[in-house]
Amino acid sequence: FWDVEDCAIMSNKHPYVCERDADDIGCIVNNGHDYSGQANVTETSKACLPWGSAQVTAALKYRVSETTFRNTLSGHNHCRNIAGSDSQPWCFVQDGTSITKEACDIPSCSVRESRIASERSAGDVTCGPNLFACELNECIPSAWVCDGQPDCKNGYDELNCTGGLSQFQQQKTSRLVEHDREKWLHTSAANCATRCLEARDFVCRSFSHYGKDQICLLSDSNVGLSGKLKADQSEWDYYERISHSVDCSDKFRCSNGKCINSTSTCNGRNDCGDRSDERNCSAANLGYEIRLGGSNITHEGRIEIKILGEWGYVCDDQFDLRDAEVVCREVGFSLGAAEIRPHSAFVPLNTSKTLFLVDDLQCRGNETSIRECDFGGWGVHDCGNEEVVGVVCKVPGKVCANNFWQCERSSECIPNNFLCDNIPDCEDGSDEDVTRCKQPVAVRLVGSKEGRSLTTIAGRVEIRRFGIWGTICDDDFEEAEATVVCHSLGYKGPAKSRKEAAYGAGQGIIWLDGVHCSGNESSVDSCLHQEWGQSDCKHQEDVSVICSLDTDDIDILGGKKTPPIEDVPNNLADDILPDDCGTVDEELKYQTTDFTPKVVQGQEITRGTIPWQASLRVRTSIKSIHWCGAVILSPLHILTSAHCLQDYTKSAYFVRVGDFDSEVPEGSEQEHDIETIYIHEDYGRGLRLSNDVALIRLKGRGLEFSSYVRAVCLPPAATVYVTGTNC
């Protein structure tokens, strides 16, 4: 019987010579990193194993990505130079029970060129117009030549391709960053140039090429436009398209190579990206001056800037302590800043027009002038009249402001939240003292003149953190919070809170604000609260508690049962509400308007005709916003909807009255923080927002009534409401 055997891979020697058609395996250029021919025999005449066989797959595990395997190795046993990492294409062959890697026998394209040329001259094949002759009996479209992908079986279409490199200027060991638009793998620099020139979806102005792995990154920018060229990038080369290079002859060239208009220098804006356009701008050339104003205290006030003959302000957007440090040192206070005063604290409310010269100031803290910091440019801003920022600078011997702590052996003040944060902020390092930072949190009651009895104890709540005693603000501090404090002190009976420094105002840090307890926490610091040391309260708002033992403890002591702690007597409505309500000044009552009504059954109103109207507002990081409408009941009481008070903590809200145009200061506005919120006890019962009403008590002395601030009248207590009546 006869056996069929391929002469090219005969495993046995035979005493005869077979003749067969030669396999067209193509040729390789350089190390054959882009070879895609059909060679499948090694230099020792061994047959290549399929790349998908079990042994080969196991050998390639973790060495070749799934994408590379799927695109270049799947479904065949042809020789390949994976990622161009070897000197020539190779494959795996069987070696007994194991497999081994062997190089393939593929001719170099330079050797084959002469043969191809002679075959072509023989006239065996003639390709038509717009076609390219690969070799015998093969033509491809001319557009496929030198496109980075071998289309001829012999790879002849990619030989001697210089591409459009002559149209690019090369800069070695450099790469343009942040502007990549396309990425091509296994692409030579010449073919990368062709890709750039033929890009259709964007204007390709440059490319970066990584020679080791033949990676091509096309970019829509260049050095002159972006200044984003990174030097000392090993294996990378940068190529800039000459026809798209920026002519910088009549422009300012930045240190990073970017070109900008000469008029853009010394405008305060970082147009170059490296601030080289702002480095040589003297204060004299700009007419620059800086001072603090709006206060009779020399070390505090609003920041006032003069540029080119005009004085203006700094906006509080993104303004932080690092910016304030630079300002204070620049105006002559070498100790730096103690406090920031945003929201136009030093500017009268009736300012009609505010000129802002600096917005979004971003200092590192080590600059000598804000001219060296980043910001949007002189006079470029989006700020309103209520956003003028001020500062309080440190001076020797002065007590630190609220929310700040004074270093032990220096006059420095640092924010409370800088204590024990593992970063020394005081020159003497006292803010990171190990003994202090490891002290546990503790609570005590002080200030009660009656002292303690066997059954009760009362006083101002003081809490110790990092060895420093401070107080707790009375905002939101109710019975549940008082219960937690009393239980932590061993008093398990009824507990009550007392507000407005009932047992005297404390001193030092106000450690906690916005405390919310469920009532079963082991200590008050375990309750929800704002960040330690962050508070908008004064010591007149220090909270106090009255604690008592429970009845079991009293029986053990042999004492009398604890009488209930009486609530503060409820004020009657007649004692709270003003005598005059629901009235409008005569000169305001009959003013008319020519505006056409915009709301059904509504009409435009004039300023002062609804003086009991109030605005419940919410503080944001930029400015406050109107949240809900409200009405004035008394100097201390505001009525609004309960659902308006569900989204934020109490400290986020405040009330504004006397305001007609919220965008224009009119001089009649008053703003007050909230002391207590009373939600209707049956609010939300059922499927609708039933009983959607809330009463707000304001902090301090309350509102000052005027022509633009007055109380609304409440209906008589005996009024009967018919079900279904629309209010």
XYZ file of C-alpha atoms in Angstrom:
727
model
C 0.000 0.000 0.000
C 1.054 3.592 -0.644
C 1.284 6.320 2.009
C 0.942 10.003 1.206
C 3.605 12.248 2.766
C 4.390 15.937 2.294
C 7.892 16.339 0.899
C 8.353 19.566 2.828
C 7.992 17.898 6.214
C 9.054 14.308 5.592
C 9.779 12.527 8.830
C 11.604 9.682 7.086
C 14.329 9.693 4.485
C 13.372 8.257 1.092
C 15.566 7.267 -1.881
C 13.710 9.602 -4.177
C 13.062 13.308 -4.733
C 9.517 14.628 -4.923
C 8.479 17.669 -6.922
C 5.690 19.894 -5.618
C 4.525 23.499 -5.878
C 6.516 25.770 -3.574
C 4.663 27.206 -0.587
C 4.304 30.986 -0.857
C 5.282 31.874 2.702
C 6.113 35.537 2.027
C 9.122 37.288 3.544
C 10.061 39.267 6.625
C 11.240 42.837 7.118
C 13.740 43.366 9.941
C 12.690 40.997 12.763
C 9.346 40.142 11.164
C 7.286 41.734 13.926
C 4.427 42.310 11.454
C 4.784 39.028 9.554
C 1.406 37.481 8.707
C 2.395 34.861 6.093
C 1.710 31.122 6.093
C 5.115 29.668 7.036
C 4.609 26.753 9.439
C 7.940 24.898 9.352
C 10.977 25.637 11.530
C 14.630 25.871 10.524
C 15.028 22.198 11.525
C 12.082 21.218 9.258
C 9.759 20.526 12.164
C 6.038 21.227 11.796
C 4.609 24.028 13.935
C 1.988 23.108 16.496
C -1.360 24.946 16.336
C -1.377 27.962 18.648
C -4.689 26.808 20.040
C -3.457 23.358 21.147
C -3.597 22.591 24.856
C 0.184 22.473 25.359
C 0.785 25.742 23.490
C -2.066 27.526 25.253
C -0.642 26.490 28.623
C 2.836 27.708 27.628
C 1.466 31.109 26.560
C -0.643 31.642 29.675
C 0.005 35.055 31.276
C 2.454 35.903 28.447
C -0.029 36.892 25.764
C -3.220 38.876 26.276
C -6.550 37.454 25.157
C -6.870 40.262 22.606
C -3.461 39.531 21.050
C -4.195 35.796 20.948
C -7.587 36.317 19.328
C -6.283 38.777 16.712
C -2.984 37.124 15.709
C -2.746 33.487 16.897
C -6.195 31.947 16.860
C -7.072 29.217 14.323
C -3.684 28.464 12.687
C -0.136 27.182 13.216
C 1.758 29.843 11.246
C 5.023 31.341 12.482
C 4.753 34.647 14.305
C 6.959 37.114 16.203
C 4.592 37.987 19.045
C 4.839 41.703 19.937
C 8.136 41.828 18.005
C 10.017 40.617 21.080
C 12.202 38.027 19.249
C 14.769 38.279 16.468
C 12.521 36.461 13.947
C 9.166 34.645 13.719
C 8.920 31.332 15.579
C 6.515 28.640 16.738
C 6.247 25.731 19.164
C 7.196 22.199 17.976
C 6.836 18.793 19.582
C 9.944 17.587 21.447
C 9.156 14.150 22.825
C 6.440 14.566 25.439
C 7.034 18.289 25.789
C 7.132 21.249 23.430
C 9.911 23.674 22.594
C 10.242 27.017 20.837
C 12.057 27.125 17.468
C 12.751 29.838 14.881
C 11.139 29.554 11.462
C 12.948 29.494 8.097
C 11.543 32.558 6.302
C 13.567 34.555 3.761
C 14.261 38.258 4.184
C 12.313 40.538 1.884
C 15.560 42.144 0.656
C 16.645 38.754 -0.740
C 13.310 38.198 -2.472
C 13.113 41.626 -4.094
C 15.461 40.677 -6.948
C 13.492 37.506 -7.628
C 10.182 39.352 -7.547
C 11.526 42.015 -9.869
C 12.742 39.448 -12.381
C 9.417 37.600 -12.247
C 7.555 40.858 -12.755
C 9.750 41.781 -15.734
C 8.849 38.484 -17.332
C 5.392 39.956 -17.887
C 3.531 37.045 -16.366
C 1.002 39.444 -14.830
C -0.142 42.940 -15.747
C -2.086 44.993 -13.177
C -4.531 47.642 -14.315
C -4.775 51.321 -13.355
C -4.770 52.129 -9.608
C -3.509 48.609 -8.871
C -0.224 47.440 -7.449
C 1.532 44.237 -8.637
C 2.654 42.106 -5.723
C 4.207 39.286 -7.821
C 2.915 36.568 -10.140
C -0.871 36.624 -10.475
C -1.548 39.031 -7.559
C -2.690 42.652 -7.679
C -3.959 44.877 -4.878
C -5.390 48.447 -4.825
C -2.632 51.058 -4.842
C -4.203 52.706 -1.791
C -3.207 49.639 0.243
C 0.502 50.143 -0.386
C 2.482 51.367 2.649
C -0.640 51.518 4.837
C 1.002 49.639 7.688
C -0.775 46.353 6.918
C 0.765 43.703 4.576
C -1.813 42.898 1.900
C 0.389 41.053 -0.610
C 1.046 37.447 0.303
C 4.760 38.185 0.148
C 4.490 41.491 2.061
C 5.943 43.382 -0.897
C 3.423 46.235 -0.487
C 5.102 47.272 2.779
C 8.723 47.250 1.550
C 10.827 50.435 1.596
C 7.969 52.531 2.968
C 9.259 55.862 4.222
C 5.696 57.148 4.628
C 5.390 60.893 5.157
C 8.193 61.227 7.695
C 9.703 63.994 5.593
C 6.653 66.099 6.530
C 7.423 65.827 10.246
C 10.102 67.255 12.524
C 11.467 64.715 15.012
C 12.391 65.338 18.655
C 13.992 62.311 20.284
C 13.252 60.933 23.783
C 10.128 63.098 24.046
C 6.396 62.530 24.065
C 3.321 64.796 23.895
C 0.829 63.993 26.684
C -2.877 64.609 27.386
C -3.852 65.011 23.716
C -3.899 61.448 22.313
C -6.700 60.795 19.820
C -5.831 57.408 18.258
C -3.575 54.515 19.207
C -2.075 52.041 16.714
C -0.164 48.911 17.699
C 2.653 47.189 15.764
C 3.122 50.303 13.647
C 6.451 51.682 12.469
C 7.266 55.395 12.655
C 6.874 55.674 8.868
C 3.440 54.064 8.916
C 2.506 56.177 11.943
C 3.266 59.265 9.855
C 0.984 57.912 7.129
C -1.790 57.324 9.692
C -1.432 60.920 10.858
C -1.536 62.375 7.345
C -4.584 60.300 6.409
C -6.587 60.913 9.615
C -10.129 61.988 8.759
C -11.967 62.273 12.097
C -9.659 64.980 13.479
C -6.751 67.192 12.452
C -3.617 65.225 13.285
C -0.882 67.710 14.193
C 1.707 65.350 15.675
C 2.377 61.814 16.836
C 4.502 60.078 19.452
C 6.152 56.763 18.648
C 7.377 54.112 21.100
C 10.086 52.266 19.188
C 10.477 49.255 21.465
C 6.877 48.068 21.156
C 6.050 49.882 17.898
C 3.221 51.906 19.471
C 1.851 54.895 17.563
C -0.126 57.687 19.305
C -1.775 60.286 17.068
C -2.478 63.719 18.575
C -4.682 66.669 17.676
C -2.256 69.118 19.290
C 1.423 70.027 19.287
C 3.982 71.792 21.466
C 3.078 75.315 20.385
C -0.614 74.815 21.139
C -0.394 72.836 24.371
C 3.072 73.035 25.920
C 2.582 69.412 26.972
C 5.832 67.896 25.669
C 7.540 65.668 28.238
C 11.286 65.241 27.845
C 13.534 62.353 28.957
C 10.995 59.758 27.804
C 13.132 56.722 26.997
C 12.176 54.842 23.791
C 9.714 57.603 22.801
C 10.170 60.009 19.883
C 7.970 63.009 19.116
C 7.116 63.964 15.513
C 5.466 67.327 14.791
C 3.711 67.940 11.493
C 5.619 70.842 9.955
C 2.624 72.302 8.115
C 0.712 72.599 11.414
C 3.493 73.950 13.634
C 2.742 77.246 15.393
C 4.602 80.312 14.171
C 5.715 81.865 17.450
C 7.749 84.722 15.970
C 5.260 87.432 16.979
C 3.999 85.662 20.111
C 5.232 84.952 23.629
C 6.903 81.560 23.922
C 6.304 79.944 27.322
C 8.977 77.983 29.141
C 7.169 74.772 28.182
C 7.147 75.698 24.471
C 3.536 76.841 24.262
C 2.909 80.023 22.255
C 0.398 82.635 23.461
C -0.509 86.154 22.371
C 1.840 88.757 23.789
C -1.177 90.616 25.184
C -1.946 87.613 27.415
C 1.133 88.113 29.589
C 0.831 89.682 33.043
C -2.975 89.384 33.070
C -3.056 87.205 36.195
C -4.258 84.173 34.237
C -2.022 81.129 33.911
C -2.217 81.003 30.109
C 1.049 79.086 29.701
C 0.164 76.387 32.211
C 3.514 76.810 33.962
C 2.923 80.496 34.921
C 5.969 81.584 32.922
C 3.765 84.312 31.391
C 3.257 85.809 34.877
C 6.774 85.533 36.321
C 8.347 88.810 35.247
C 5.375 91.067 35.981
C 6.418 93.668 38.530
C 3.916 95.328 40.835
C 4.992 98.706 39.464
C 4.173 97.749 35.875
C 0.714 96.561 36.910
C 0.042 99.436 39.290
C -0.575 96.681 41.856
C -1.426 97.377 45.499
C -3.098 95.332 48.252
C -4.644 96.353 51.578
C -7.279 95.409 54.158
C -10.356 97.639 54.444
C -13.809 97.880 55.980
C -12.662 97.561 59.608
C -11.179 99.864 62.247
C -8.894 97.013 63.349
C -5.678 97.054 61.364
C -5.112 93.293 61.177
C -8.524 92.405 59.772
C -10.818 93.467 56.950
C -11.883 92.791 53.395
C -9.097 92.238 50.851
C -8.796 95.169 48.452
C -6.679 94.950 45.284
C -5.606 97.740 42.936
C -4.740 96.940 39.313
C -4.123 99.489 36.564
C -5.705 102.294 38.561
C -8.847 100.492 39.798
C -9.571 99.136 43.276
C -11.607 95.943 43.620
C -12.204 92.912 45.818
C -11.324 89.226 46.064
C -14.182 86.702 45.733
C -14.595 84.018 48.407
C -14.995 81.192 45.842
C -12.448 78.448 46.713
C -10.679 80.863 49.100
C -9.040 78.890 51.915
C -6.504 79.342 54.711
C -3.515 78.947 52.376
C -4.733 81.906 50.335
C -5.312 83.911 53.522
C -1.771 83.100 54.709
C -0.305 84.650 51.553
C -2.525 87.740 51.843
C -1.665 88.392 55.504
C 2.067 88.051 54.936
C 1.841 90.299 51.881
C 0.115 93.097 53.837
C 2.725 92.901 56.596
C 1.534 90.338 59.166
C 4.356 87.804 59.214
C 2.518 85.345 61.478
C 0.017 84.638 58.713
C -3.760 84.242 58.882
C -5.938 83.439 61.858
C -9.357 83.345 60.212
C -11.261 83.739 56.946
C -14.338 85.993 56.812
C -16.426 85.137 53.703
C -19.871 86.349 52.596
C -19.007 90.078 52.526
C -18.485 90.229 56.289
C -16.724 93.608 55.983
C -18.888 95.086 53.198
C -22.108 97.096 53.825
C -25.254 95.376 52.560
C -26.295 98.391 50.493
C -23.283 98.145 48.166
C -24.857 98.665 44.741
C -22.027 97.366 42.576
C -19.015 95.309 43.554
C -15.919 95.160 41.366
C -14.164 91.810 41.733
C -10.595 91.657 40.471
C -9.694 88.145 41.684
C -11.790 84.951 41.700
C -10.999 81.268 42.345
C -7.674 82.115 43.994
C -5.464 79.029 44.368
C -2.256 79.544 46.390
C 0.117 76.871 47.644
C 0.790 78.945 50.753
C 4.478 79.707 50.193
C 4.071 82.567 47.713
C 5.129 86.114 48.615
C 2.200 87.712 46.758
C -1.146 86.592 45.380
C 0.226 87.691 41.987
C 2.186 84.414 42.071
C -0.935 82.295 42.713
C -3.322 80.800 40.169
C -6.646 82.509 39.472
C -8.931 83.221 36.547
C -7.328 86.516 35.527
C -7.647 90.132 36.614
C -11.330 91.053 36.642
C -12.587 87.634 35.476
C -15.256 86.355 37.903
C -18.797 85.046 38.390
C -19.363 86.450 41.889
C -22.176 88.380 43.529
C -22.142 91.274 45.983
C -22.344 88.946 48.983
C -19.125 87.072 48.128
C -16.416 89.564 49.112
C -13.845 87.742 51.240
C -12.030 89.139 54.254
C -9.322 87.879 56.577
C -8.215 88.176 60.180
C -4.427 88.111 60.416
C -2.427 86.833 63.377
C -0.793 89.381 65.655
C 1.401 88.692 68.711
C -0.454 88.282 71.989
C -3.920 87.984 70.456
C -6.286 85.184 71.468
C -7.146 82.867 68.607
C -10.557 83.134 67.005
C -13.279 80.530 67.394
C -12.447 77.236 65.689
C -8.715 77.965 66.071
C -6.170 76.703 68.615
C -3.131 78.581 69.878
C 0.176 76.740 69.826
C 1.685 76.281 73.286
C 5.037 78.006 72.871
C 4.300 80.424 70.036
C 1.681 82.969 69.040
C 0.484 80.902 66.088
C -3.173 79.987 65.636
C -4.097 76.876 63.686
C -7.543 75.457 62.770
C -8.888 73.050 65.368
C -9.040 70.225 62.845
C -5.251 70.498 62.394
C -4.733 69.108 65.917
C -3.308 65.580 66.131
C -3.539 64.960 62.375
C 0.046 63.602 62.194
C 1.236 66.780 60.449
C 3.087 69.366 62.608
C 1.515 72.763 61.941
C 2.914 74.717 64.908
C 6.556 75.719 64.761
C 7.012 74.163 68.211
C 5.188 70.955 67.191
C 2.821 71.232 70.161
C -0.201 70.363 68.007
C 1.159 66.806 67.620
C 2.233 66.193 71.240
C 1.908 62.421 71.802
C 0.651 62.709 75.381
C -2.109 65.084 74.344
C -3.142 63.202 71.233
C -3.545 59.897 73.109
C -5.787 61.267 75.868
C -9.297 59.746 75.771
C -12.461 61.777 75.263
C -14.123 62.777 78.563
C -17.278 64.684 79.602
C -18.019 66.820 82.675
C -20.672 69.268 83.910
C -19.579 72.660 85.270
C -21.129 75.964 86.289
C -24.045 74.866 88.485
C -24.325 77.031 91.598
C -26.467 74.438 93.361
C -23.816 71.736 92.968
C -24.839 68.108 92.926
C -27.243 66.261 95.241
C -27.697 62.587 95.860
C -30.257 62.431 93.080
C -29.484 65.158 90.520
C -26.619 66.934 88.845
C -26.670 69.873 86.440
C -24.296 72.152 84.577
C -22.747 73.225 81.314
C -21.593 70.254 79.225
C -17.854 70.306 78.594
C -16.033 67.688 76.547
C -12.294 66.972 76.429
C -10.514 65.971 73.242
C -6.748 65.814 72.772
C -6.421 67.054 76.365
C -8.322 70.276 75.622
C -11.630 71.048 77.322
C -14.305 72.697 75.208
C -18.070 73.065 75.004
C -20.964 71.782 72.891
C -23.288 74.053 70.912
C -26.992 73.836 71.758
C -28.058 73.540 68.086
C -30.326 70.466 67.762
C -29.417 69.384 71.315
C -32.613 67.960 72.818
C -33.715 65.302 75.307
C -32.134 62.335 73.475
C -28.745 64.046 73.453
C -29.086 65.039 77.118
C -29.958 61.431 77.981
C -26.733 60.167 76.391
C -24.634 62.709 78.328
C -26.342 61.909 81.637
C -26.113 58.136 81.145
C -22.389 58.420 80.416
C -22.019 60.180 83.788
C -23.944 57.430 85.610
C -27.298 59.201 85.875
C -29.876 56.886 84.297
C -33.040 58.811 85.156
C -34.872 61.565 83.275
C -32.648 64.107 81.523
C -33.302 67.575 80.155
C -31.281 69.979 78.046
C -30.933 73.697 78.737
C -29.861 76.160 76.063
C -28.342 79.625 75.703
C -25.589 79.051 78.275
C -28.075 78.436 81.084
C -25.189 77.645 83.445
C -22.816 80.259 82.086
C -20.813 80.626 78.894
C -17.688 78.554 78.526
C -14.335 79.432 76.989
C -11.990 78.028 74.384
C -12.968 75.579 71.679
C -16.568 74.728 70.826
C -15.824 71.091 70.097
C -19.199 69.814 68.856
C -22.126 71.240 66.901
C -25.175 69.685 65.253
C -25.230 66.688 67.626
C -27.884 64.050 66.821
C -28.291 61.055 69.156
C -30.742 58.166 69.112
C -30.540 57.985 72.910
C -28.802 54.630 73.331
C -25.207 55.648 72.515
C -22.573 55.085 75.193
C -21.144 58.600 74.896
C -22.038 61.845 73.176
C -19.014 61.675 70.843
C -20.522 58.461 69.392
C -23.543 60.419 68.131
C -23.746 62.019 64.714
C -22.213 65.491 64.693
C -20.343 67.939 62.527
C -16.569 67.671 62.276
C -14.746 68.176 65.542
C -14.073 71.870 66.133
C -16.255 73.028 63.225
C -19.048 75.283 64.497
C -20.793 78.552 63.708
C -21.868 79.022 67.342
C -20.748 81.394 70.062
C -20.318 80.496 73.736
C -23.682 82.132 74.490
C -25.068 78.967 72.851
C -23.260 76.472 75.090
C -25.604 73.653 76.056
C -26.296 72.487 79.605
C -28.107 69.444 80.996
C -29.955 68.416 84.139
C -29.457 64.748 85.052
C -31.190 62.578 87.642
C -30.879 59.065 88.992
C -33.544 56.511 88.144
C -35.929 55.270 90.852
C -34.054 51.995 91.436
C -30.843 53.848 92.194
C -32.679 56.189 94.573
C -34.230 53.276 96.458
C -30.774 51.744 96.904
C -29.500 55.063 98.281
C -32.496 55.294 100.581
C -33.505 58.615 99.142
C -36.757 60.002 97.922
C -38.059 59.312 94.482
C -36.904 61.821 91.881
C -39.531 64.411 91.108
C -40.082 64.944 87.402
C -37.942 67.642 85.810
C -40.391 70.349 84.881
C -40.363 71.759 81.384
C -39.939 75.447 80.801
C -43.445 76.949 81.039
C -45.102 77.233 77.657
C -45.662 80.820 76.604
C -49.210 81.654 75.612
C -49.839 82.924 72.096
C -50.817 86.324 73.494
C -47.380 86.588 75.114
C -45.535 85.704 71.881
C -47.435 87.388 69.077
C -47.015 91.151 68.488
C -49.896 93.557 69.070
C -49.591 94.951 65.537
C -49.851 92.506 62.635
C -50.926 92.352 59.010
C -50.387 96.059 58.343
C -48.559 97.863 55.547
C -47.235 101.438 55.487
C -49.749 103.753 53.837
C -47.206 105.130 51.360
C -46.435 101.588 50.162
C -49.997 100.265 50.074
C -51.267 102.035 46.950
C -48.218 101.815 44.732
C -49.071 100.271 41.372
C -47.136 98.541 38.652
C -47.430 98.452 34.882
C -46.341 94.828 34.637
C -48.689 92.223 33.192
C -49.513 89.428 35.660
C -47.391 86.321 35.062
C -49.205 83.925 37.390
C -52.868 82.996 37.083
C -54.930 85.189 39.402
C -51.704 86.869 40.513
C -50.147 90.260 40.107
C -46.790 91.970 40.377
C -46.171 93.424 43.807
C -44.109 96.373 44.907
C -41.472 96.416 47.595
C -42.870 96.550 51.121
C -46.457 95.500 50.342
C -45.979 92.021 51.859
C -43.595 92.739 54.752
C -44.401 89.448 56.546
C -42.899 87.400 53.732
C -39.704 85.506 54.615
C -37.243 83.312 52.723
C -35.986 80.039 54.162
C -32.518 79.687 52.608
C -29.835 76.993 52.412
C -26.110 77.613 52.576
C -24.033 76.106 49.769
C -20.299 76.111 49.118
C -20.692 79.062 46.746
C -23.610 81.138 47.997
C -26.977 80.734 49.682
C -30.080 79.777 47.712
C -33.780 80.350 48.316
C -35.274 77.055 49.513
C -38.861 77.715 50.652
C -41.216 80.539 51.411
C -42.169 81.404 54.984
C -44.130 84.021 56.968
C -43.257 86.087 60.026
C -45.361 85.445 63.141
C -43.307 87.364 65.698
C -39.775 88.718 66.120
C -38.684 85.203 67.111
C -41.080 82.929 65.220
C -41.327 81.971 61.530
C -43.908 79.635 59.966
C -43.020 77.417 56.982
C -43.697 73.962 55.511
C -42.383 70.885 57.313
C -41.171 69.178 54.132
C -38.788 72.090 53.531
C -36.748 71.106 56.597
C -36.113 67.445 55.823
C -33.083 67.566 53.522
C -30.385 69.252 55.622
C -29.288 69.697 59.219
C -30.522 72.752 61.052
C -27.215 74.591 60.733
C -27.524 74.578 56.924
C -30.694 76.725 57.032
C -31.178 80.398 57.850
C -33.999 82.917 57.405
C -33.872 86.135 55.382
C -36.565 88.823 55.743
C -37.073 92.284 54.246
C -35.831 91.070 50.867
C -37.610 92.070 47.658
C -35.063 91.410 44.882
C -32.857 88.529 46.012
C -30.115 89.487 43.531
C -29.817 93.138 44.597
C -28.948 94.330 48.147
C -31.581 96.890 49.209
C -30.549 97.742 52.763
C -33.697 96.330 54.378
C -32.627 92.681 54.517
C -32.075 90.845 57.797
C -30.626 87.346 58.171
C -30.953 85.130 61.248
C -29.820 81.646 62.194
C -32.259 79.074 63.562
C -32.290 77.990 67.181
C -35.055 75.366 67.173
C -37.348 73.699 64.649
C -40.772 72.371 65.690
C -42.355 69.927 63.212
C -46.085 69.227 63.561
C -46.429 65.985 65.507
C -48.857 64.529 62.926
C -46.877 65.620 59.855
C -46.928 63.078 57.021
C -49.610 60.878 58.549
C -51.509 59.064 55.816
C -50.797 59.033 52.082
C -50.576 62.805 51.702
C -48.393 65.467 53.247
C -50.922 66.124 55.961
C -50.088 68.734 58.628
C -47.214 70.014 56.474
C -46.318 72.849 58.802
C -43.313 73.751 60.942
C -42.500 76.508 63.416
C -39.017 78.024 63.534
C -37.567 79.884 66.513
C -34.747 82.263 65.630
C -31.538 82.712 67.573
C -30.788 85.799 69.641
C -33.131 88.742 70.006
C -34.858 88.068 66.723
C -36.151 90.427 64.033
C -36.269 94.210 64.099
C -39.636 95.288 62.715
C -39.632 98.045 60.086
C -41.618 99.160 57.048
C -40.302 96.070 55.246
C -40.376 93.564 58.125
C -43.677 92.960 59.941
C -45.751 90.083 61.301
C -48.724 88.435 59.635
C -51.976 88.003 61.566
C -53.062 84.555 62.707
C -56.750 83.585 62.643
C -58.583 83.462 65.972
C -58.046 80.268 67.931
C -61.781 79.505 67.739
C -61.847 79.481 63.920
C -63.575 76.357 62.563
C -62.199 74.914 59.295
C -64.527 73.008 56.980
C -63.065 69.845 55.432
C -62.052 70.392 51.805
C -61.474 74.123 52.143
C -58.515 75.380 50.068
C -56.230 77.705 52.000
